[in-house]
Tab-separated table of C-alpha atoms and ligand atoms in Angstrom:
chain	number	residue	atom	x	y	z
A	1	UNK	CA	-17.292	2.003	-38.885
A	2	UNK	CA	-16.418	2.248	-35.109
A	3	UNK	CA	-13.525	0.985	-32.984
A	4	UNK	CA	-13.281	0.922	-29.474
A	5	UNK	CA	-9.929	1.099	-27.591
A	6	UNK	CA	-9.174	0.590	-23.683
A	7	UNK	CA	-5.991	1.169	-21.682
A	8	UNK	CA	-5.502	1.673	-18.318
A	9	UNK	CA	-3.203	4.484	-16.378
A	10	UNK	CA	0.354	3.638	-15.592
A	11	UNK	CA	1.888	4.522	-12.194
A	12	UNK	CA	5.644	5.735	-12.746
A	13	UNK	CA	7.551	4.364	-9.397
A	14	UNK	CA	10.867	6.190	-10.945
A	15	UNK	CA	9.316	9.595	-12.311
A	16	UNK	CA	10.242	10.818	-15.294
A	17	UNK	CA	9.920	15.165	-15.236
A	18	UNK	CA	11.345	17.191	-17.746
A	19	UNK	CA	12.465	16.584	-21.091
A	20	UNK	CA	15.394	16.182	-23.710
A	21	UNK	CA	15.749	19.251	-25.944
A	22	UNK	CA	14.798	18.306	-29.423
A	23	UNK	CA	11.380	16.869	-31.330
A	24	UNK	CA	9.889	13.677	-30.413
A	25	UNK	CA	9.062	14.567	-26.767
A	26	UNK	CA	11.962	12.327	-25.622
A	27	UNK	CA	11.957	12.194	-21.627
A	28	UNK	CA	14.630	13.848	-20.029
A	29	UNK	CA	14.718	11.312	-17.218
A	30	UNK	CA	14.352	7.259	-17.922
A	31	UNK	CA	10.931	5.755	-15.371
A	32	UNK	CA	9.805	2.719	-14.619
A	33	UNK	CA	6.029	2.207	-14.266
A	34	UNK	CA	3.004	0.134	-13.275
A	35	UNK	CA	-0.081	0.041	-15.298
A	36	UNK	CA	-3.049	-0.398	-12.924
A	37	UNK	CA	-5.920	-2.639	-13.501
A	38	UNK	CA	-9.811	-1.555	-13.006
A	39	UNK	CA	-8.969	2.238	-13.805
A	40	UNK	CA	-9.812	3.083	-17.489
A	41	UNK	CA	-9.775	5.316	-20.490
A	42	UNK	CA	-12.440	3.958	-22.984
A	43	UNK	CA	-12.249	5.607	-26.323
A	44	UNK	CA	-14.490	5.018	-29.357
A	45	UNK	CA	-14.141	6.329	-32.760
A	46	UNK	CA	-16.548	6.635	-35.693
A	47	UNK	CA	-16.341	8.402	-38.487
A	48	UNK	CA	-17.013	11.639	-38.529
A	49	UNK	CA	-20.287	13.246	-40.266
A	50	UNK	CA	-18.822	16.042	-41.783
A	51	UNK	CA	-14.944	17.140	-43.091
A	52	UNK	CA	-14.128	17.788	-39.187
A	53	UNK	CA	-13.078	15.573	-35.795
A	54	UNK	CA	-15.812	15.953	-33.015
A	55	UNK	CA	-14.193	15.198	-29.617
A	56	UNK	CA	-16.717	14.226	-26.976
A	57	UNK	CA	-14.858	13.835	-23.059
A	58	UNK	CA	-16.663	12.000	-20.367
A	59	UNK	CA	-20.123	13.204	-22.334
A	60	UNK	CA	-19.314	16.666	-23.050
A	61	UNK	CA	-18.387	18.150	-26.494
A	62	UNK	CA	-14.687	18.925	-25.910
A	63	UNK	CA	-11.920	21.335	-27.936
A	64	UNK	CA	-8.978	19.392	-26.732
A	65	UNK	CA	-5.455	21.045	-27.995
A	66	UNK	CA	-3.145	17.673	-27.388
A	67	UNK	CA	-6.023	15.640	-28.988
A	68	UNK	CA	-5.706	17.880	-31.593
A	69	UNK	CA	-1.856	17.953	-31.964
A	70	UNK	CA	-2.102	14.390	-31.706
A	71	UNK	CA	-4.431	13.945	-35.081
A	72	UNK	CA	-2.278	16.364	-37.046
A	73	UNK	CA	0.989	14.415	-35.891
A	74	UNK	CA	-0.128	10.900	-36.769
A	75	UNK	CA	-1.329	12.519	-40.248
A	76	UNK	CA	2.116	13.653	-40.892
A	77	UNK	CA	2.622	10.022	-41.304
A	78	UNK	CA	-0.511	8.732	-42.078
A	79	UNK	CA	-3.745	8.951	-43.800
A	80	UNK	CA	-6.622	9.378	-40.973
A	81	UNK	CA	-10.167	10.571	-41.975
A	82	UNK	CA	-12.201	13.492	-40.204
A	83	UNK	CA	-13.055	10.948	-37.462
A	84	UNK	CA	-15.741	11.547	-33.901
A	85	UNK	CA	-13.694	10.713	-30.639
A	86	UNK	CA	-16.410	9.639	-27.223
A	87	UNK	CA	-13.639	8.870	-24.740
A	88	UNK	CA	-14.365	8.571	-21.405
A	89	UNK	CA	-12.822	7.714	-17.894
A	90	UNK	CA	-14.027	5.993	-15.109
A	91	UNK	CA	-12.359	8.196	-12.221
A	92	UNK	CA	-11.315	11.291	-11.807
A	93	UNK	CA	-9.490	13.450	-15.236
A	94	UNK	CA	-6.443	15.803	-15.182
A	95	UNK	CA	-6.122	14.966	-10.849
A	96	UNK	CA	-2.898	13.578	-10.788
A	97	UNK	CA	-3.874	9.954	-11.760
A	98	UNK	CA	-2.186	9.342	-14.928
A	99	UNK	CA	-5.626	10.375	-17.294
A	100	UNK	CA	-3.446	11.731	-19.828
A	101	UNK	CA	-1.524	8.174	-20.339
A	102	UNK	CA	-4.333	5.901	-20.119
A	103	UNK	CA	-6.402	8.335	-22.503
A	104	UNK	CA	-3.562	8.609	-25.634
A	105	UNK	CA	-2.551	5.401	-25.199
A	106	UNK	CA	-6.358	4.304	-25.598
A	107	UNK	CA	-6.435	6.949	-29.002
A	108	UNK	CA	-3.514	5.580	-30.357
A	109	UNK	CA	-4.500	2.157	-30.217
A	110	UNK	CA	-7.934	2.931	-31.553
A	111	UNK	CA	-6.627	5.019	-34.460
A	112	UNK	CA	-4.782	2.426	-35.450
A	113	UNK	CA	-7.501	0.145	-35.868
A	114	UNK	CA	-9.807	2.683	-37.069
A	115	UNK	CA	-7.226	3.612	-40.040
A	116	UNK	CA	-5.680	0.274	-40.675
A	117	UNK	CA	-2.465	1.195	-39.698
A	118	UNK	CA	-1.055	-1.974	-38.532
A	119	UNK	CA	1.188	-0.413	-35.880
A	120	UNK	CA	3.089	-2.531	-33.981
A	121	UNK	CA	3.356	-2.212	-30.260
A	122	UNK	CA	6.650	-0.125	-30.331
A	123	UNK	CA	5.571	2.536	-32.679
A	124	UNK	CA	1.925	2.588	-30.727
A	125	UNK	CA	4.214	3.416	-27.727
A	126	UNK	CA	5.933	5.841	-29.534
A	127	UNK	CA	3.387	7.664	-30.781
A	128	UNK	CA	1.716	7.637	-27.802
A	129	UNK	CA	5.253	9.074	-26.361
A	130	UNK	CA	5.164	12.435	-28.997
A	131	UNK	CA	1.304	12.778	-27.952
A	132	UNK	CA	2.209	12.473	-23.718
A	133	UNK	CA	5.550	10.800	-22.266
A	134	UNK	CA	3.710	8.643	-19.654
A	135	UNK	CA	1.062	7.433	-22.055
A	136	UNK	CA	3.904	5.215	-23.717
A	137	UNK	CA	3.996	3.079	-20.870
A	138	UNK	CA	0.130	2.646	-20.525
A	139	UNK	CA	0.503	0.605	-24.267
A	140	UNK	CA	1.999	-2.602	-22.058
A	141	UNK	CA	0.784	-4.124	-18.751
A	142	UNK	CA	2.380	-5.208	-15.635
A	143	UNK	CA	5.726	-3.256	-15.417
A	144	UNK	CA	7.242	-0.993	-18.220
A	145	UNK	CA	10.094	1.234	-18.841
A	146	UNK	CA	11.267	4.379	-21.049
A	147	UNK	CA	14.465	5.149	-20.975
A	148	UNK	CA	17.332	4.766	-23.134
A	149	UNK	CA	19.481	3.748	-25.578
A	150	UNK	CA	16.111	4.655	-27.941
A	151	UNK	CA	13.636	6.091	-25.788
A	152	UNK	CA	10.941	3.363	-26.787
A	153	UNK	CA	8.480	2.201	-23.556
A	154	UNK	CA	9.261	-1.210	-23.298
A	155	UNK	CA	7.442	-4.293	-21.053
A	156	UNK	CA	9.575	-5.331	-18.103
A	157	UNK	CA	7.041	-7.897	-16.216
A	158	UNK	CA	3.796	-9.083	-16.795
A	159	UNK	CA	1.292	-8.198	-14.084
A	160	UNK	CA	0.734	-11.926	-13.125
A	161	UNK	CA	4.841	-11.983	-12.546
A	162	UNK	CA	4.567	-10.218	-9.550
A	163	UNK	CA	1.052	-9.162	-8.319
A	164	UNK	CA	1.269	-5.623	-6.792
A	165	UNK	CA	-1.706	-3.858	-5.271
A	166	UNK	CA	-2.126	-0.073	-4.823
A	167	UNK	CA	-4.305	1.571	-2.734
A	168	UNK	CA	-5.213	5.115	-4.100
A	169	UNK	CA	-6.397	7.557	-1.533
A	170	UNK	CA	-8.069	10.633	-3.371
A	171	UNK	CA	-7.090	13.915	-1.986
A	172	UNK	CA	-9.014	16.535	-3.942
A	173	UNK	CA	-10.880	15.982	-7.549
A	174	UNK	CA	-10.374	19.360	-8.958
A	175	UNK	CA	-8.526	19.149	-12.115
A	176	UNK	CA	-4.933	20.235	-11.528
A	177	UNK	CA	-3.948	23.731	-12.010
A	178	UNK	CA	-0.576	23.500	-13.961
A	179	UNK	CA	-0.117	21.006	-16.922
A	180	UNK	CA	2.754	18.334	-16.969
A	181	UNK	CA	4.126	19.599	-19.478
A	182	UNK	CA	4.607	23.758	-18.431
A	183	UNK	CA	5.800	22.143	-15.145
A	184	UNK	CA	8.440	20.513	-16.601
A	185	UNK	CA	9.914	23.612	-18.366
A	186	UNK	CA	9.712	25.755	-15.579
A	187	UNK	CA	11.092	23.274	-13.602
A	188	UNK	CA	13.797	23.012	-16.157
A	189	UNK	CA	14.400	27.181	-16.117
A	190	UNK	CA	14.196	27.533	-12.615
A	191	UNK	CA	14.406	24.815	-10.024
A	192	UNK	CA	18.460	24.642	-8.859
A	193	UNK	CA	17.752	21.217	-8.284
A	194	UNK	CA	16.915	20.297	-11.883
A	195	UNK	CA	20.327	19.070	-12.839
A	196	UNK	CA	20.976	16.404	-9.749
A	197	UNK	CA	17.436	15.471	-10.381
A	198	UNK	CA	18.533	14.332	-14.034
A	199	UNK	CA	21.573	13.071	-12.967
A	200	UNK	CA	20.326	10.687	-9.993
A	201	UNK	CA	17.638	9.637	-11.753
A	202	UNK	CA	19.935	7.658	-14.531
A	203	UNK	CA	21.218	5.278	-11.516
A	204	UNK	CA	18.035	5.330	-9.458
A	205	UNK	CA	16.380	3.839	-13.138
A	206	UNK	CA	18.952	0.786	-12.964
A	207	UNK	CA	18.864	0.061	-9.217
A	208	UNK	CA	15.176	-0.243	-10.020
A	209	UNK	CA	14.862	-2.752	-12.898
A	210	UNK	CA	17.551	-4.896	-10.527
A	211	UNK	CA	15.031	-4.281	-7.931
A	212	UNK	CA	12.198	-5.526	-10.424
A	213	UNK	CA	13.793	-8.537	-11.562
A	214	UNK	CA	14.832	-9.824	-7.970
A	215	UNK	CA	11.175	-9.013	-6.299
A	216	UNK	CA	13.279	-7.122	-4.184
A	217	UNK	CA	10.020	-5.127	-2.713
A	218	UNK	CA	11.670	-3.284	0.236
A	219	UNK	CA	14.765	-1.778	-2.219
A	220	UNK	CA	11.940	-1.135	-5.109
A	221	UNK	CA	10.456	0.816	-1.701
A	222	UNK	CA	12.905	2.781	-1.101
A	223	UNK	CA	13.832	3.854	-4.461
A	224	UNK	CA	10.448	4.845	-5.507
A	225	UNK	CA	9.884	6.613	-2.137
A	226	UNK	CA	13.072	8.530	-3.033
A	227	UNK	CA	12.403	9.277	-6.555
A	228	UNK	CA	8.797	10.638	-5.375
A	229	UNK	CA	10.270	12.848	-2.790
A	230	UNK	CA	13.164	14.353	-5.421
A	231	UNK	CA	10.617	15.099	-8.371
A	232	UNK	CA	8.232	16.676	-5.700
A	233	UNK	CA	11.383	18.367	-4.446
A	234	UNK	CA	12.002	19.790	-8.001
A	235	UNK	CA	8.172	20.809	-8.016
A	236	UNK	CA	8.337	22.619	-4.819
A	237	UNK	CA	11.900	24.563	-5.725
A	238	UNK	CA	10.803	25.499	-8.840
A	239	UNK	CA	9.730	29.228	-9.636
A	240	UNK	CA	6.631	29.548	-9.674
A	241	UNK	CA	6.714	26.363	-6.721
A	242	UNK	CA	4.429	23.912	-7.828
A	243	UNK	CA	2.713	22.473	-4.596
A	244	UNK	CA	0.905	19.852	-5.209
A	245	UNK	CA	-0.219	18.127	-1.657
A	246	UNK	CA	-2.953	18.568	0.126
A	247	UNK	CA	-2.956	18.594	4.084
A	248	UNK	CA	-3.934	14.793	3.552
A	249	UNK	CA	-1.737	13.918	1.233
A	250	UNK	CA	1.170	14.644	3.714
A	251	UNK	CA	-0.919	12.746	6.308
A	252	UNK	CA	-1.423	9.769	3.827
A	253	UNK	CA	2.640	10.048	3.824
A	254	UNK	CA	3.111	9.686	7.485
A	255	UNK	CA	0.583	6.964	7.706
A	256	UNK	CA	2.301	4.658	4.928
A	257	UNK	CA	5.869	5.247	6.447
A	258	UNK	CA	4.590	4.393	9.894
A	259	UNK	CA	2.993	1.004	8.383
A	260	UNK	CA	5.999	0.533	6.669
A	261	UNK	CA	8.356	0.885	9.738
A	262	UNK	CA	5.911	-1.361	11.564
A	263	UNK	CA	6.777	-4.154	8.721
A	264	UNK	CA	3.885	-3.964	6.457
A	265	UNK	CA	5.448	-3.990	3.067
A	266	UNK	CA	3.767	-0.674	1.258
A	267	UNK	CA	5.139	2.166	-0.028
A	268	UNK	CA	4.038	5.848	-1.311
A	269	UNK	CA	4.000	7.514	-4.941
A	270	UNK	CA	2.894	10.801	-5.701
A	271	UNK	CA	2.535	12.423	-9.651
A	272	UNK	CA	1.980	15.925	-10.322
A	273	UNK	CA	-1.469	16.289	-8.331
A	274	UNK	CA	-2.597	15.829	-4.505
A	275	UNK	CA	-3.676	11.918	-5.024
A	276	UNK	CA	-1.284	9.107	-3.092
A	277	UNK	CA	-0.749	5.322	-3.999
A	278	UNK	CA	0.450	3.403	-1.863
A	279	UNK	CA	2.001	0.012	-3.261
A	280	UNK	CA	1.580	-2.938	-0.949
A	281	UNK	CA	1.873	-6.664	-1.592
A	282	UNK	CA	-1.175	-8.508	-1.445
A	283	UNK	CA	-1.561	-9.359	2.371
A	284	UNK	CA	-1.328	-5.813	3.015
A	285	UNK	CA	-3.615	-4.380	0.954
A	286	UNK	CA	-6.533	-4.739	3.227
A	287	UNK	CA	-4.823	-3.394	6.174
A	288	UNK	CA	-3.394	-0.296	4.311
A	289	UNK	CA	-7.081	0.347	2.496
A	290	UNK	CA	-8.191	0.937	5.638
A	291	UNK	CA	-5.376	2.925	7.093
A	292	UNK	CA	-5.787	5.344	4.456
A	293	UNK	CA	-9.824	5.502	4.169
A	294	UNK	CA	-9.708	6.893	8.111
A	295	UNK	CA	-7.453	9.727	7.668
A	296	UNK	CA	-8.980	13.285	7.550
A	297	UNK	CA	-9.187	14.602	4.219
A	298	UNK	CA	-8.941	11.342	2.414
A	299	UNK	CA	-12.016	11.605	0.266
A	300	UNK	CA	-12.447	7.879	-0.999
A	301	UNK	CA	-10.560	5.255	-1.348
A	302	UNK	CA	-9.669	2.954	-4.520
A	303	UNK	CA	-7.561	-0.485	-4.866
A	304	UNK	CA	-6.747	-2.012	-8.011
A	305	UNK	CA	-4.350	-4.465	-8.973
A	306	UNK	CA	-1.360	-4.451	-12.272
A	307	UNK	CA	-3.204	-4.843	-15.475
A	308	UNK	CA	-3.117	-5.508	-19.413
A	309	UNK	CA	-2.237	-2.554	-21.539
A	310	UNK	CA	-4.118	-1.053	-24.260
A	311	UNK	CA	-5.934	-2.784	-26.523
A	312	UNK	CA	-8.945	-3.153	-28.766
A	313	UNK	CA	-12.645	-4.000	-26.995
A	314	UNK	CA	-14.284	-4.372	-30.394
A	315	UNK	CA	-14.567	-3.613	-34.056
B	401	PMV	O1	3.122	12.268	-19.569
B	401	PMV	P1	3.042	13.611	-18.935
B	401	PMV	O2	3.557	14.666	-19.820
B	401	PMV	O3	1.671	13.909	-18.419
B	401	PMV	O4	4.029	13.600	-17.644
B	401	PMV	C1	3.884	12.720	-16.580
B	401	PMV	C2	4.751	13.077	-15.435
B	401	PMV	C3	4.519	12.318	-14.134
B	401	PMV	O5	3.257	11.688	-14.126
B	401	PMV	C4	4.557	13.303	-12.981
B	401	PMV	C5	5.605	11.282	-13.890
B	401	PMV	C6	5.554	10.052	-14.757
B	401	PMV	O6	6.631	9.492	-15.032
B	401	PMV	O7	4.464	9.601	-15.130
């Protein structure tokens, strides 16, 4: 028996950092996201040779602890077999681009082929939620949400319904040094900007899906920018400060809000590592690609487009 699973990271444009007290690894902030195209998490499961689950990462025998907590949670509900994981990504892991989202939501999605669950899509994404918030997301394409009444990631816009590109200029492939999820309690103990962050967040969310469902780029530009800037501003407040930038990704900044000023319509994101993507419509993308490959420090360059979310490859 084998089962092979795919799903591709998701790009929040209104971040979601820290979370609700309470089980279920609810969000304390609702986000809005893009799932990326070309980017992948490719995760294959057979069943295991002995009473145990093997874990094999990019090629390399692996003791992963949210893999792990993962298994035991979906066998609270469920009947899963000792069971071999080979998952492996096609860029950099654990860097600040989303690895975490595209790889559970790949896992859940091939457990629940490989144990005949029969899941549909909203309990995939929220299983995939309990196992890493972001990951929900990565179970749809195009543009998705979590946020409330339910906390359930839910599809806002196929990717064909408006064709984004993003250009992703690497920074620095070291694995990051803090996890998401540490950085969001200490950011929750300490920063004194925690609470506003919360708080703005809620309207920032709304503004956005208006934003989304007019193809309003330049106010979906502005609140993304803004959201980036306030979670980064939580990071960097926080005790310990979480400073995730390189030199270059503060040049990659500077470069997308001159481009931007000069009319090209792109904007910046950054997550919890040095990486940047910048958004652009289509007739930019070539310009900004090149913008960002020339700066010092940028170590490569990657576009992709808004693709499908996560589903089977074959059974
Ligand atoms: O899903 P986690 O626990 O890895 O947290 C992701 C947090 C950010 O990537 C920084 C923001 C987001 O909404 O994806």
């Amino acid at each position: 028996m084998s089962v092979t699973a795919i799903a591709h990271p998701n790009i929040a444009l209104i971040k979601y950092w820290g979370k609700q007290a309470g089980d279920g690894n609810l969000p304390a902030t609702p986000s809005v996201s893009i799932t990326l195209d070309d980017l992948a998490s490719t995760t294959r499961l057979t069943s295991s040779p002995d009473a145990d689950d093997h874990i094999t990462l990019n090629g390399e025998s692996a003791i992963d602890p949210k893999i792990s907590a993962c298994l035991t949670m979906l066998r609270r509900d469920f009947g899963i077999p000792p069971v071999s994981i080979d998952s492996d990504n096609n860029f950099p892991t654990a860097a600040g681009l989303a690895s975490s989202a595209s790889g559970f939501a790949a896992l859940i999605t091939a457990i629940d082929a490989f144990a005949g669950l029969n899941l549909q899509d909203d309990d995939r994404a929220v299983y995939a939620r309990r196992a890493s918030g972001s990951a929900a997301r990565s179970i749809y394409g195009g543009f998705a949400t979590l946020g409330p009444p339910d906390w359930v990631a839910r599809p806002v816009l196929t990717p064909e319904a408006w064709p984004l590109n993003v250009v992703i200029a690497i920074t620095d492939e070291n694995r990051k040094s803090v996890s998401s999820s540490l950085g969001m309690k200490t950011s929750e103990e300490t920063s004194p900007y925690y609470e506003p962050w919360v708080s703005s967040t809620a309207r920032d969310y709304e503004a956005a899906l208006k934003a989304i469902a007019d193809r309003d780029f330049e106010r979906l530009a502005d609140l993304s920018e803004s959201s980036c800037l306030k979670m980064h501003g939580v990071m960097q407040s926080s005790q310990p400060p979480m400073i995730y930038w390189r030199p270059a990704t503060l040049s990659c900044i500077h470069a997308v809000r001159e481009m931007r000023a000069r009319g090209l319509p792109v904007f910046f994101t950054i997550d919890a590592g040095p990486q940047v993507k910048a958004v652009c419509l289509p007739e930019a993308v070539d310009r900004v690609a090149d913008a960002l490959a020339d700066i010092t420090g940028v170590l490569s360059t990657r576009t992709v487009g808004l693709g499908a979310g996560a589903r089977l490859l074959e059974t």
